[in-house]
Structures are given as C-alpha cells and as structure tokens.
XYZ file of C-alpha atoms in Angstrom:
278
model
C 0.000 0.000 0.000
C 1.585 3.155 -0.875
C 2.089 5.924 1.877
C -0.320 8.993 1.800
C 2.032 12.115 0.573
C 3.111 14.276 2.792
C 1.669 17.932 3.469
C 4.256 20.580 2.744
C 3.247 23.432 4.357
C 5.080 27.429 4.214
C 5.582 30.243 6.662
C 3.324 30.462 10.293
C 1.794 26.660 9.974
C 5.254 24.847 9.403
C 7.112 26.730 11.749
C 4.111 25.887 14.517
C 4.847 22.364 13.852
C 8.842 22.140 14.245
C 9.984 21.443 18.054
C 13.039 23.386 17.800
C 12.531 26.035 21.135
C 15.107 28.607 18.988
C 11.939 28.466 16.760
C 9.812 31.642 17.449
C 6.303 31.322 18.013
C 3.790 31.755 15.704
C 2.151 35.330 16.713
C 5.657 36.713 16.475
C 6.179 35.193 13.024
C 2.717 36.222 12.059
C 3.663 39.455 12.930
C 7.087 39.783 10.687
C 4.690 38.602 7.728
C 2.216 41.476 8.624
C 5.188 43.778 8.827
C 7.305 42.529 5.613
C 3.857 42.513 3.728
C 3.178 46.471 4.910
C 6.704 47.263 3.545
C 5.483 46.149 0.015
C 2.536 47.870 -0.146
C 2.530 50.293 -2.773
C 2.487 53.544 -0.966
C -0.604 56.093 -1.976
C 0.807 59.132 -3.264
C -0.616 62.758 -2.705
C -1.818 64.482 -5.145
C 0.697 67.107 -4.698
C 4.266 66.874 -3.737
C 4.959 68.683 -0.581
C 8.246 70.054 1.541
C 8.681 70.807 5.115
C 10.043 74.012 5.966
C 11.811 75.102 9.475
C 12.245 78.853 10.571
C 13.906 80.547 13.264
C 14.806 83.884 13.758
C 18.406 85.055 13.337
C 18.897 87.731 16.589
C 22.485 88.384 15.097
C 20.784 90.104 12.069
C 17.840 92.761 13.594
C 16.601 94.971 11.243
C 17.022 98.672 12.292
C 14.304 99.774 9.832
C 11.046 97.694 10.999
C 12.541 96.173 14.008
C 11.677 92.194 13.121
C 14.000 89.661 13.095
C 15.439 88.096 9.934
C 14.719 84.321 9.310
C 17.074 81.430 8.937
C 14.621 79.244 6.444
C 16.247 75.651 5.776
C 14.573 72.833 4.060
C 14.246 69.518 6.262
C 14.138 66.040 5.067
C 13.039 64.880 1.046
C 10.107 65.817 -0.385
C 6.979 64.116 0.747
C 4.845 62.170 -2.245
C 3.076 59.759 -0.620
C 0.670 59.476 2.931
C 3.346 57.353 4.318
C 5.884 59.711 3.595
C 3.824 62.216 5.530
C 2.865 60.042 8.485
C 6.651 58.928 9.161
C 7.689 62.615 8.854
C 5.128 63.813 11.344
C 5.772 60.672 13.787
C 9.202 61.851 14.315
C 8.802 66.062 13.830
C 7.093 66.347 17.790
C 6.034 69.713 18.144
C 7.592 69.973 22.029
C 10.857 69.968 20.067
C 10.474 73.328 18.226
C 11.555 76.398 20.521
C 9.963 79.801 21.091
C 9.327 81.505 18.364
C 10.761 79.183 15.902
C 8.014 78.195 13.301
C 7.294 74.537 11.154
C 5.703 74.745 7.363
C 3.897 71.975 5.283
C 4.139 73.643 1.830
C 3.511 72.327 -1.692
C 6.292 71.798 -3.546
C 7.210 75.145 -5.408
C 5.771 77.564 -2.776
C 8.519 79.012 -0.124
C 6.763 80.280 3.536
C 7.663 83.498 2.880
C 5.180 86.686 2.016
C 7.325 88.563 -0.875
C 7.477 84.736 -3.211
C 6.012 85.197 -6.029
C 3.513 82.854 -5.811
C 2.178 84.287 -2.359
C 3.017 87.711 -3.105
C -0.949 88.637 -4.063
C -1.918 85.658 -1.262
C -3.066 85.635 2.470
C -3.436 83.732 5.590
C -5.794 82.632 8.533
C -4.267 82.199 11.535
C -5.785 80.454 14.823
C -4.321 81.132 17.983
C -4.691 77.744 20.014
C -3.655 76.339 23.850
C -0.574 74.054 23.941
C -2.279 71.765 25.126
C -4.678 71.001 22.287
C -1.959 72.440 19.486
C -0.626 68.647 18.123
C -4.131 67.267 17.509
C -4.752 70.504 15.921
C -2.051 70.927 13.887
C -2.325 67.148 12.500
C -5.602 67.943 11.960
C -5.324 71.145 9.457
C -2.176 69.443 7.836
C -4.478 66.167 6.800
C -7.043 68.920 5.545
C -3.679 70.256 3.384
C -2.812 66.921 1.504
C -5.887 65.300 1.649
C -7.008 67.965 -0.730
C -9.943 69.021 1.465
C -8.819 72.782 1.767
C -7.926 72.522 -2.293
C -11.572 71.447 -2.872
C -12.863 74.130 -0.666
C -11.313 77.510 -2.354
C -12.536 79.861 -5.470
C -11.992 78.699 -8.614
C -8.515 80.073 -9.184
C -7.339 80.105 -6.068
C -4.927 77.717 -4.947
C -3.992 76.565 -2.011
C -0.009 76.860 -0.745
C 0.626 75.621 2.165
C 0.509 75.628 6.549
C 2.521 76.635 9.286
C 2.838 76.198 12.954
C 4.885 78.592 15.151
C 5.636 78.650 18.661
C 4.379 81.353 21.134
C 4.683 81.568 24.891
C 1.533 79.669 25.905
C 0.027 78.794 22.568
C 0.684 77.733 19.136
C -0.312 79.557 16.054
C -1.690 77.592 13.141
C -1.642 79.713 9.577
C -3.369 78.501 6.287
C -1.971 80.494 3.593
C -3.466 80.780 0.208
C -2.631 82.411 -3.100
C -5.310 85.060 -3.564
C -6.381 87.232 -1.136
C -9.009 89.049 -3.399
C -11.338 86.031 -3.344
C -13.639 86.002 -0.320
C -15.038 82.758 -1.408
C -11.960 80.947 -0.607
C -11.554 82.811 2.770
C -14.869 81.981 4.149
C -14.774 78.770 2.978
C -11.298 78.229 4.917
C -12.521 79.116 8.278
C -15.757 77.174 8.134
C -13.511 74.054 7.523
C -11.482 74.289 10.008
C -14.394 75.746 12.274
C -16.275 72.115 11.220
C -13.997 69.546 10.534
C -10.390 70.630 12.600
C -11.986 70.475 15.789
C -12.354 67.949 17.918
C -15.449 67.056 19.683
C -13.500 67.428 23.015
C -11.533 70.449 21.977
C -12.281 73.626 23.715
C -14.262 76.236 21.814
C -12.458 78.775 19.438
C -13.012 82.356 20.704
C -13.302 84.578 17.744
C -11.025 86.762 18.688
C -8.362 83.622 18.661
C -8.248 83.788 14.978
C -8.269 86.560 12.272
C -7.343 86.857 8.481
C -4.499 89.150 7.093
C -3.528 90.030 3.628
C 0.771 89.143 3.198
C 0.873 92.939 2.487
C -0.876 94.282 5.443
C 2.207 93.150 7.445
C 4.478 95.220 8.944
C 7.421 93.708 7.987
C 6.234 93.146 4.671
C 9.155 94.135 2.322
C 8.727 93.380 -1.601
C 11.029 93.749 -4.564
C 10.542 96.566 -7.092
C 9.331 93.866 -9.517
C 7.158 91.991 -6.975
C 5.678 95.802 -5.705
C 5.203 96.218 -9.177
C 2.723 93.113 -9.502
C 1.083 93.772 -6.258
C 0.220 97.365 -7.811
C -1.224 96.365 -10.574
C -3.614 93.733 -8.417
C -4.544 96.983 -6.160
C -5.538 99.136 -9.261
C -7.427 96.262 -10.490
C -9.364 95.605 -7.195
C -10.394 99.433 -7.315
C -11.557 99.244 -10.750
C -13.598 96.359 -9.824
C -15.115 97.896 -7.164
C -15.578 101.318 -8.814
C -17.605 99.547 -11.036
C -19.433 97.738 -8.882
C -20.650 100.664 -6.720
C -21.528 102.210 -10.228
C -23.917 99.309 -11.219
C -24.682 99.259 -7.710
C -26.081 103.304 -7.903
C -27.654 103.044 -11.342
C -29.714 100.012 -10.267
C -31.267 101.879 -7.287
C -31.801 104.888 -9.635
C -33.456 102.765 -11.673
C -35.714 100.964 -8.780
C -36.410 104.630 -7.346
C -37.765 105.803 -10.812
C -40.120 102.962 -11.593
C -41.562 103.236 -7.385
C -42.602 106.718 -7.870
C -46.285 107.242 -7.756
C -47.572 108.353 -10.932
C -48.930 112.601 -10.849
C -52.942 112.987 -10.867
C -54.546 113.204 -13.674
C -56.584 117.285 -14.228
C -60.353 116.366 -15.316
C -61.787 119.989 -16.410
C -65.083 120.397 -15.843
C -67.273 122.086 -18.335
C -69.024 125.512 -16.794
C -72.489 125.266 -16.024
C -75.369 125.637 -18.932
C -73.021 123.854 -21.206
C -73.815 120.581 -22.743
C-alpha cells in the first residue's frame, strides 16, 4: 500500500509544527509577515508633492528699519509624495521639540513660507491662535485637511492653495493657512468654516473669535517686496479698485433705476365744463 504524501506546508503553519525552542512562536512570526507585507505595499501618493520648511529667527541680524528679526529658512528632510511619507515625517517632527518663536511649514512643492514669493506675493493667511495643550491634535488635523485635498476642494476657482505653518508662542501655538489670492472672499470663508467644522475635535475647547483673524501678506508690517514683486502687487490693487468702482456704479444706477419705476404716478386734471353747457 503506498504511503499517503506528505503535506508541505510554508511560513506560520510549518514553523508551529517544528519542536526546535530557537523556533519563534507563531504570533511573532505572524507578525514579521504582517510587517514585511506592509513594507510592500505600494504607498498612496498625494496628489501634490509637498516640503517641510523650518524657521527661526536670526537675533544676530535685527533689522534697524522695521525692528523684526530676519529668518534662517532651511529645508528639512526629502520631499513628501506619498501618505506614508507624511505620516513617518510627522511621527518623528514632535512639536515639544520646536523652541519659542521658531516656526514649522507643510508647503507644496514650489511655494517658499515666505510673504514677498512670487507665488504668495498677491496671497493671504488665517491664523488660529490655540492652547498648547490642544496644538498637536490641531495641527495634524489642518495638515491632513492640506494633503488630503480638502482645503484645495474648498477655495474659489482660481485660487490655490499653498501651504501651513505652525509657530511657537509663549503659551500657545499659532496655526496659519496660507493661500494664493487674497481678493477672493469665497476661498476665505470657505477656509474658516472648515477648520471651524472639521479641525476640531469634539472634546476640543471652543475657538473664541477673537483667537483667529485673516491678514492680507501685504498688510504686514514687515512686509518688504522687490521693485518687480511691488510692481505686480500694484497692478492687483488698481485692479481691485476698478472692480469695485464699477461695482458701486452698477450698484447706484440700479437703485436709480428701482427709485424711478416706485414713484407714484402725478394725478390726472379732469376739467369740468361751466355750467349751462352741454
């Protein structure tokens, strides 16, 4: 009678079997195979490519003219292209670790943190005061709204979106969304009511509105452009006063318009034929 074949078996189920005690056990082993077969997953990239930024200011360089400190802005680490890229680089970039008034920026690739670039020349920014205490969770927060598109999806056609920032303050962390066009409301009310509704935490203390405000890059006081970039943001200006000219024009004739066709019509003179007359 022939012998039944033999069951060759591969990875967790053989290695249970073998009575070698150098042998690990299976859970371990099962967890190497979860771990090996994570590795060669094929990570999901973002949509855009993004860089992380890190300021601090230089106090061996003051300005005499507006009094601000210069900035010392150095690129950290490769560019980030996929969600795993993103979640190893904020696993190991703990916010405890940056100093007073030193400052941390997801941008897309192509935009620089810094007012006078081109690209953010004509832009703006919200920024949102919040505690220490609640700053991480917030800050991981408005950066998954960054590459997950969400703030993209949520601006004026045109706009674009460039980029956010965290810097540290004394007893609270400031969280900035910058975008590239200032002059569209849209996108700046749309902003703030995402981060109002999806940024915050059910267990999160509530925003005070006084903990977060919007501000044009040029409305800064250390604002300082090139002749050529001045050049472009006076050109915007004349072109946001032309627009608005007009629109208080059409704004006037309209109500001209409305005011003529509301007033009452004058009486109408029936004369009356003297008496004996027929």
């Amino acid at each position: 009678m022939s012998s039944r074949p033999g069951l060759s078996t591969r990875g967790p189920s053989g290695l249970s079997q073998s009575t070698d005690a150098n042998v690990s056990p299976p859970s371990t082993d099962r967890g190497d195979l979860k771990r090996n077969f994570l590795k060669s997953m094929r990570p999901l990239p973002t949509q855009h490519y993004w860089n992380v930024w890190f300021d601090r200011p230089d106090k061996d360089q003051k300005s005499a003219a507006d009094g601000n400190y210069h900035s010392k802005l150095e690129q950290l680490g490769s560019t980030i292209e996929s969600v795993q890229d993103f979640w190893r680089y904020n696993n190991n970039m703990p916010i405890d670790n940056i100093k007073m008034r030193e400052s941390i920026y997801l941008f897309k690739a192509g935009f620089k943190p810094i007012w006078e670039d081109r690209r953010n020349i004509l832009g703006g920014s919200w920024t949102f005061r919040v505690p220490k205490a609640n700053g991480a969770d917030f800050w991981t927060r408005v950066q998954l709204l960054a590459i997950g598109e969400e703030l993209q999806d949520a601006l004026e056609e045109g706009d674009q979106l460039c980029g956010v920032g965290l810097s540290v303050r004394f007893n609270s962390h400031l969280i900035s969304i910058w975008h590239r066009d200032a002059s569209k409301q849209k996108s700046v009310d749309a902003i703030l009511e995402l981060v109002l509704t999806k940024a915050i935490p059910d267990d999160f203390p509530q925003l005070k509105p006084d903990s977060y405000f919007y501000k044009k890059h040029s409305d800064h006081a250390g604002f300082n452009p090139s002749p050529e970039m001045q050049a472009v943001l006076d050109s915007q200006k004349a072109r946001e006063q032309q627009a608005a000219a007009a629109a208080a024009k059409a704004q006037a004739e309209a109500a001209a318009q409305q005011g003529s066709q509301s007033q009452p019509e004058p009486p109408q003179i029936v004369e009356v034929p003297p008496s004996g007359e027929r």
